mmCIF file of C-alpha atoms and ligand atoms in Angstrom:
data_model
loop_
_atom_site.group_PDB
_atom_site.id
_atom_site.type_symbol
_atom_site.label_atom_id
_atom_site.label_comp_id
_atom_site.label_asym_id
_atom_site.label_seq_id
_atom_site.Cartn_x
_atom_site.Cartn_y
_atom_site.Cartn_z
ATOM 1 C CA MET A 292 153.050 204.111 -6.163
ATOM 2 C CA LYS A 293 151.773 201.068 -4.649
ATOM 3 C CA THR A 294 151.578 197.593 -5.978
ATOM 4 C CA LEU A 295 148.151 195.841 -5.556
ATOM 5 C CA ILE A 296 147.562 192.099 -5.546
ATOM 6 C CA THR A 297 144.106 190.984 -5.360
ATOM 7 C CA TRP A 298 143.084 187.184 -4.756
ATOM 8 C CA TYR A 299 140.139 186.131 -6.645
ATOM 9 C CA GLY A 300 140.239 182.626 -5.037
ATOM 10 C CA HIS A 301 142.088 179.508 -5.850
ATOM 11 C CA ALA A 302 145.020 180.717 -7.783
ATOM 12 C CA ALA A 303 143.568 183.514 -9.733
ATOM 13 C CA LEU A 304 145.222 186.751 -8.950
ATOM 14 C CA GLY A 305 145.258 190.441 -10.056
ATOM 15 C CA ILE A 306 148.436 192.555 -10.139
ATOM 16 C CA GLU A 307 148.378 196.224 -10.462
ATOM 17 C CA THR A 308 151.569 198.023 -11.078
ATOM 18 C CA GLY A 309 152.837 201.160 -12.911
ATOM 19 C CA GLY A 310 149.015 201.531 -14.146
ATOM 20 C CA LYS A 311 149.066 198.116 -15.868
ATOM 21 C CA ARG A 312 146.874 195.337 -14.850
ATOM 22 C CA LEU A 313 147.815 191.650 -14.722
ATOM 23 C CA LEU A 314 145.607 188.600 -14.486
ATOM 24 C CA ILE A 315 147.025 185.326 -13.366
ATOM 25 C CA ASP A 316 145.140 181.947 -13.965
ATOM 26 C CA PRO A 317 141.661 183.340 -14.354
ATOM 27 C CA PHE A 318 139.632 180.605 -13.012
ATOM 28 C CA LEU A 319 136.579 182.411 -12.140
ATOM 29 C CA SER A 320 133.134 181.238 -13.703
ATOM 30 C CA ASN A 321 133.636 177.824 -12.352
ATOM 31 C CA ASN A 322 135.492 178.610 -9.385
ATOM 32 C CA PRO A 323 132.938 178.030 -6.180
ATOM 33 C CA ALA A 324 135.364 180.821 -4.202
ATOM 34 C CA ALA A 325 135.375 183.514 -6.748
ATOM 35 C CA THR A 326 133.611 186.432 -5.920
ATOM 36 C CA VAL A 327 133.978 188.209 -9.425
ATOM 37 C CA LYS A 328 132.741 187.423 -12.899
ATOM 38 C CA PRO A 329 135.086 187.243 -15.835
ATOM 39 C CA ASP A 330 133.524 189.968 -17.709
ATOM 40 C CA ALA A 331 134.173 192.489 -14.724
ATOM 41 C CA LEU A 332 138.025 192.275 -15.273
ATOM 42 C CA VAL A 333 140.044 194.474 -17.795
ATOM 43 C CA PRO A 334 143.651 193.184 -17.546
ATOM 44 C CA ASP A 335 146.429 194.148 -20.157
ATOM 45 C CA TYR A 336 148.107 190.710 -19.532
ATOM 46 C CA ILE A 337 146.918 187.398 -18.761
ATOM 47 C CA LEU A 338 149.442 185.047 -17.330
ATOM 48 C CA ILE A 339 148.774 181.324 -17.445
ATOM 49 C CA SER A 340 150.950 178.956 -15.347
ATOM 50 C CA HIS A 341 149.933 175.725 -16.644
ATOM 51 C CA GLY A 342 147.162 173.855 -18.723
ATOM 52 C CA HIS A 343 145.007 172.508 -16.055
ATOM 53 C CA GLY A 344 141.327 174.017 -16.398
ATOM 54 C CA ASP A 345 141.578 175.681 -13.000
ATOM 55 C CA HIS A 346 144.194 177.778 -14.245
ATOM 56 C CA VAL A 347 143.441 178.408 -17.824
ATOM 57 C CA GLY A 348 139.895 179.178 -16.634
ATOM 58 C CA ASP A 349 138.019 182.126 -18.402
ATOM 59 C CA ALA A 350 141.198 183.153 -20.200
ATOM 60 C CA VAL A 351 140.012 182.750 -23.647
ATOM 61 C CA GLU A 352 136.846 184.636 -23.108
ATOM 62 C CA ILE A 353 138.625 187.471 -21.341
ATOM 63 C CA ALA A 354 141.555 187.842 -23.577
ATOM 64 C CA ARG A 355 139.078 187.997 -26.761
ATOM 65 C CA ARG A 356 136.905 190.598 -24.986
ATOM 66 C CA ILE A 357 139.811 192.910 -24.670
ATOM 67 C CA ASN A 358 142.720 191.840 -26.364
ATOM 68 C CA ALA A 359 144.850 191.058 -23.519
ATOM 69 C CA LEU A 360 148.418 189.660 -24.015
ATOM 70 C CA ILE A 361 148.563 186.129 -23.069
ATOM 71 C CA ILE A 362 151.902 185.129 -21.516
ATOM 72 C CA SER A 363 152.636 181.466 -20.931
ATOM 73 C CA ASN A 364 154.889 178.718 -21.926
ATOM 74 C CA ASP A 365 155.285 178.166 -25.655
ATOM 75 C CA GLU A 366 153.029 175.160 -25.807
ATOM 76 C CA ILE A 367 150.010 176.892 -24.131
ATOM 77 C CA CYS A 368 150.662 179.821 -26.246
ATOM 78 C CA LYS A 369 150.374 177.694 -29.498
ATOM 79 C CA TRP A 370 147.214 176.188 -28.072
ATOM 80 C CA PHE A 371 145.713 179.676 -27.887
ATOM 81 C CA GLU A 372 146.959 180.312 -31.428
ATOM 82 C CA GLU A 373 145.935 176.927 -33.107
ATOM 83 C CA LYS A 374 142.868 176.070 -31.103
ATOM 84 C CA HIS A 375 141.186 179.259 -30.367
ATOM 85 C CA GLY A 376 142.804 181.537 -33.296
ATOM 86 C CA TYR A 377 144.019 183.925 -30.811
ATOM 87 C CA THR A 378 147.356 185.119 -31.639
ATOM 88 C CA HIS A 379 148.061 188.090 -29.185
ATOM 89 C CA VAL A 380 150.476 185.853 -27.175
ATOM 90 C CA HIS A 381 154.118 185.891 -25.925
ATOM 91 C CA SER A 382 155.603 182.516 -25.260
ATOM 92 C CA GLN A 383 158.521 182.024 -23.034
ATOM 93 C CA HIS A 384 159.903 178.907 -21.387
ATOM 94 C CA ILE A 385 161.289 178.153 -17.982
ATOM 95 C CA GLY A 386 164.432 180.176 -16.936
ATOM 96 C CA GLY A 387 163.688 182.709 -19.222
ATOM 97 C CA GLY A 388 162.876 186.237 -18.660
ATOM 98 C CA PHE A 389 161.189 189.083 -20.845
ATOM 99 C CA ASN A 390 160.715 192.725 -20.356
ATOM 100 C CA TYR A 391 157.433 194.068 -20.685
ATOM 101 C CA ASP A 392 156.073 197.575 -20.341
ATOM 102 C CA PHE A 393 155.226 196.937 -16.394
ATOM 103 C CA GLY A 394 158.518 195.057 -15.591
ATOM 104 C CA ARG A 395 160.095 191.732 -16.239
ATOM 105 C CA VAL A 396 158.451 188.092 -15.965
ATOM 106 C CA LYS A 397 160.768 185.124 -15.633
ATOM 107 C CA LEU A 398 159.374 181.943 -15.708
ATOM 108 C CA THR A 399 160.236 179.460 -12.960
ATOM 109 C CA GLN A 400 160.064 175.817 -12.674
ATOM 110 C CA ALA A 401 157.058 173.909 -10.909
ATOM 111 C CA LEU A 402 156.665 170.427 -10.179
ATOM 112 C CA HIS A 403 153.501 169.552 -11.324
ATOM 113 C CA GLY A 404 151.437 168.501 -14.803
ATOM 114 C CA SER A 405 150.040 170.856 -17.604
ATOM 115 C CA ARG A 406 147.637 168.712 -19.613
ATOM 116 C CA LEU A 407 145.246 171.308 -21.210
ATOM 117 C CA PRO A 408 141.322 170.963 -20.945
ATOM 118 C CA ASP A 409 140.800 169.314 -24.369
ATOM 119 C CA GLY A 410 143.653 166.839 -23.725
ATOM 120 C CA SER A 411 146.497 168.987 -25.354
ATOM 121 C CA ASN A 412 149.833 168.956 -24.236
ATOM 122 C CA GLY A 413 150.543 171.940 -22.058
ATOM 123 C CA GLY A 414 154.281 171.605 -22.008
ATOM 124 C CA ASN A 415 156.040 171.977 -18.456
ATOM 125 C CA PRO A 416 154.265 173.697 -15.786
ATOM 126 C CA ALA A 417 155.573 177.174 -14.405
ATOM 127 C CA GLY A 418 155.803 179.740 -11.583
ATOM 128 C CA PHE A 419 156.220 183.542 -12.323
ATOM 129 C CA LEU A 420 158.710 185.706 -10.842
ATOM 130 C CA ILE A 421 157.862 189.316 -11.508
ATOM 131 C CA TYR A 422 160.271 192.220 -11.026
ATOM 132 C CA THR A 423 158.098 195.496 -11.520
ATOM 133 C CA HIS A 424 159.532 198.731 -12.870
ATOM 134 C CA GLU A 425 158.661 199.969 -9.392
ATOM 135 C CA GLY A 426 161.289 197.805 -7.746
ATOM 136 C CA LYS A 427 158.747 195.013 -6.272
ATOM 137 C CA ARG A 428 159.567 191.296 -6.519
ATOM 138 C CA ILE A 429 156.727 189.002 -6.770
ATOM 139 C CA TYR A 430 157.070 185.065 -6.783
ATOM 140 C CA ASP A 431 153.884 183.284 -7.587
ATOM 141 C CA ALA A 432 154.864 179.556 -7.208
ATOM 142 C CA ALA A 433 151.641 178.574 -8.850
ATOM 143 C CA ASP A 434 150.789 174.761 -8.663
ATOM 144 C CA THR A 435 153.918 173.066 -7.340
ATOM 145 C CA GLY A 436 155.459 170.615 -4.956
ATOM 146 C CA LEU A 437 158.441 171.592 -2.762
ATOM 147 C CA PHE A 438 161.850 171.900 -4.492
ATOM 148 C CA GLY A 439 164.998 172.739 -3.071
ATOM 149 C CA ASP A 440 165.843 175.219 -5.770
ATOM 150 C CA MET A 441 163.331 177.529 -4.000
ATOM 151 C CA LYS A 442 166.446 178.796 -2.136
ATOM 152 C CA LEU A 443 167.854 180.195 -5.529
ATOM 153 C CA ILE A 444 164.390 182.188 -5.815
ATOM 154 C CA GLY A 445 165.013 183.541 -2.325
ATOM 155 C CA GLU A 446 168.306 184.856 -3.353
ATOM 156 C CA GLU A 447 166.238 187.152 -5.661
ATOM 157 C CA LYS A 448 164.990 188.959 -2.324
ATOM 158 C CA ILE A 449 161.217 188.516 -2.639
ATOM 159 C CA ASP A 450 158.839 190.906 -1.387
ATOM 160 C CA VAL A 451 155.727 188.875 -1.611
ATOM 161 C CA ALA A 452 155.428 185.038 -2.358
ATOM 162 C CA LEU A 453 152.302 183.542 -3.405
ATOM 163 C CA LEU A 454 152.355 179.859 -2.358
ATOM 164 C CA PRO A 455 149.808 176.961 -2.385
ATOM 165 C CA ILE A 456 148.931 175.560 0.709
ATOM 166 C CA GLY A 457 146.043 173.112 -0.244
ATOM 167 C CA ASP A 458 147.539 169.802 -0.341
ATOM 168 C CA ASN A 459 146.475 166.934 -2.391
ATOM 169 C CA TYR A 460 147.530 168.545 -5.857
ATOM 170 C CA THR A 461 150.286 170.981 -4.473
ATOM 171 C CA MET A 462 152.170 171.741 -1.467
ATOM 172 C CA GLY A 463 150.288 171.275 1.613
ATOM 173 C CA PRO A 464 150.928 173.579 4.882
ATOM 174 C CA ASP A 465 154.085 171.541 6.174
ATOM 175 C CA ASP A 466 155.993 171.832 2.900
ATOM 176 C CA ALA A 467 154.691 175.197 2.191
ATOM 177 C CA LEU A 468 156.269 176.462 5.437
ATOM 178 C CA ARG A 469 159.615 174.637 4.498
ATOM 179 C CA ALA A 470 159.212 176.773 1.068
ATOM 180 C CA VAL A 471 158.861 179.894 3.359
ATOM 181 C CA LYS A 472 162.208 179.125 5.058
ATOM 182 C CA LEU A 473 163.917 178.615 1.854
ATOM 183 C CA ILE A 474 162.478 181.795 -0.145
ATOM 184 C CA LYS A 475 162.621 184.202 2.871
ATOM 185 C CA PRO A 476 159.958 186.412 1.540
ATOM 186 C CA LYS A 477 158.864 189.572 3.562
ATOM 187 C CA VAL A 478 155.233 188.818 2.930
ATOM 188 C CA VAL A 479 153.728 185.388 2.090
ATOM 189 C CA ILE A 480 150.023 185.114 0.764
ATOM 190 C CA PRO A 481 148.789 181.695 0.852
ATOM 191 C CA ILE A 482 146.591 180.514 -2.365
ATOM 192 C CA HIS A 483 145.050 177.113 -4.019
ATOM 193 C CA TYR A 484 143.180 176.365 -0.719
ATOM 194 C CA ASN A 485 139.641 176.159 0.471
ATOM 195 C CA THR A 486 138.066 176.327 -3.088
ATOM 196 C CA PHE A 487 136.716 172.806 -2.739
ATOM 197 C CA ASP A 488 136.510 170.717 0.530
ATOM 198 C CA LEU A 489 139.542 168.607 -0.746
ATOM 199 C CA LEU A 490 141.593 171.475 -0.331
ATOM 200 C CA ALA A 491 140.311 172.729 3.074
ATOM 201 C CA GLN A 492 143.065 174.277 5.241
ATOM 202 C CA ASP A 493 143.373 176.487 8.209
ATOM 203 C CA ALA A 494 145.341 179.489 7.059
ATOM 204 C CA GLY A 495 145.392 181.204 10.392
ATOM 205 C CA GLN A 496 147.134 178.292 12.076
ATOM 206 C CA TRP A 497 149.318 178.042 9.145
ATOM 207 C CA ALA A 498 150.290 181.756 9.721
ATOM 208 C CA ARG A 499 150.966 181.239 13.448
ATOM 209 C CA ARG A 500 153.348 178.486 12.342
ATOM 210 C CA VAL A 501 155.277 180.712 9.815
ATOM 211 C CA LYS A 502 155.294 183.391 12.393
ATOM 212 C CA SER A 503 156.997 181.191 14.955
ATOM 213 C CA ALA A 504 159.386 179.528 12.422
ATOM 214 C CA THR A 505 160.593 182.817 11.035
ATOM 215 C CA GLN A 506 160.678 184.735 14.287
ATOM 216 C CA GLY A 507 158.107 186.967 12.429
ATOM 217 C CA LYS A 508 160.526 187.884 9.760
ATOM 218 C CA THR A 509 157.943 186.654 7.209
ATOM 219 C CA LYS A 510 154.510 188.142 7.591
ATOM 220 C CA VAL A 511 151.655 186.097 6.360
ATOM 221 C CA VAL A 512 148.972 188.034 4.763
ATOM 222 C CA ILE A 513 145.671 186.143 4.545
ATOM 223 C CA LEU A 514 143.171 187.371 2.048
ATOM 224 C CA LYS A 515 139.590 186.488 1.439
ATOM 225 C CA PRO A 516 138.513 185.906 -2.252
ATOM 226 C CA GLY A 517 138.208 189.577 -3.554
ATOM 227 C CA GLU A 518 140.448 191.167 -0.983
ATOM 228 C CA THR A 519 143.429 193.284 -1.980
ATOM 229 C CA TYR A 520 146.995 193.453 -0.359
ATOM 230 C CA SER A 521 148.812 196.915 -1.247
ATOM 231 C CA PHE A 522 152.424 197.425 -0.677
HETATM 232 NI NI1 NI B 658 147.095 172.428 -11.692
HETATM 233 MN MN1 MN B 659 145.433 173.837 -9.597
#
């Protein structure tokens, strides 16, 4: 069965695998690039990479409506429990993996901040390594700067990497290209760009640079918000 990755704009992603739906960093109602409304989504799981408002987004509302399981670091899971009374959470931390009914999720390091919208401490920011039961390996770097240990993540033989290219808050195109060389994914999908003017980037030009730097070994898939890649 195919795995589907849908980009909702910014860092918001949907993954469908083995009949389960994952929603990552659901910043939708205040996301000028999003083409979908939060109430149109029915995920089984909601993964939150870090505490910033452009990642927590509409998670509380969506989770409550359909009792989705929230997967995040311990601080963010406690915030859902203590500030929102929402207890259907599973907390992990960086380096730790856990087996769910769709596959395994491991939290990776990310170089970033994680303050929650109400000022609470959101712990350390993370990325996600997802190993589906169907044998696909997905790495969502989430918000991060470049780090050399992306080479270790590359040893996991990544099928699809989701990398920020927006610059200013995360890697820009130059460092994202260096990240591709470390991770060596079969496919890379750029995210966290063109949401606002501050994050304006030319993804087509970046794709040409990746193609030439990797001799075409890594394919760049550019999605428009709302578009799906299946593999
Ligand atoms: Ni952030
Ligand atoms: Mn962000």
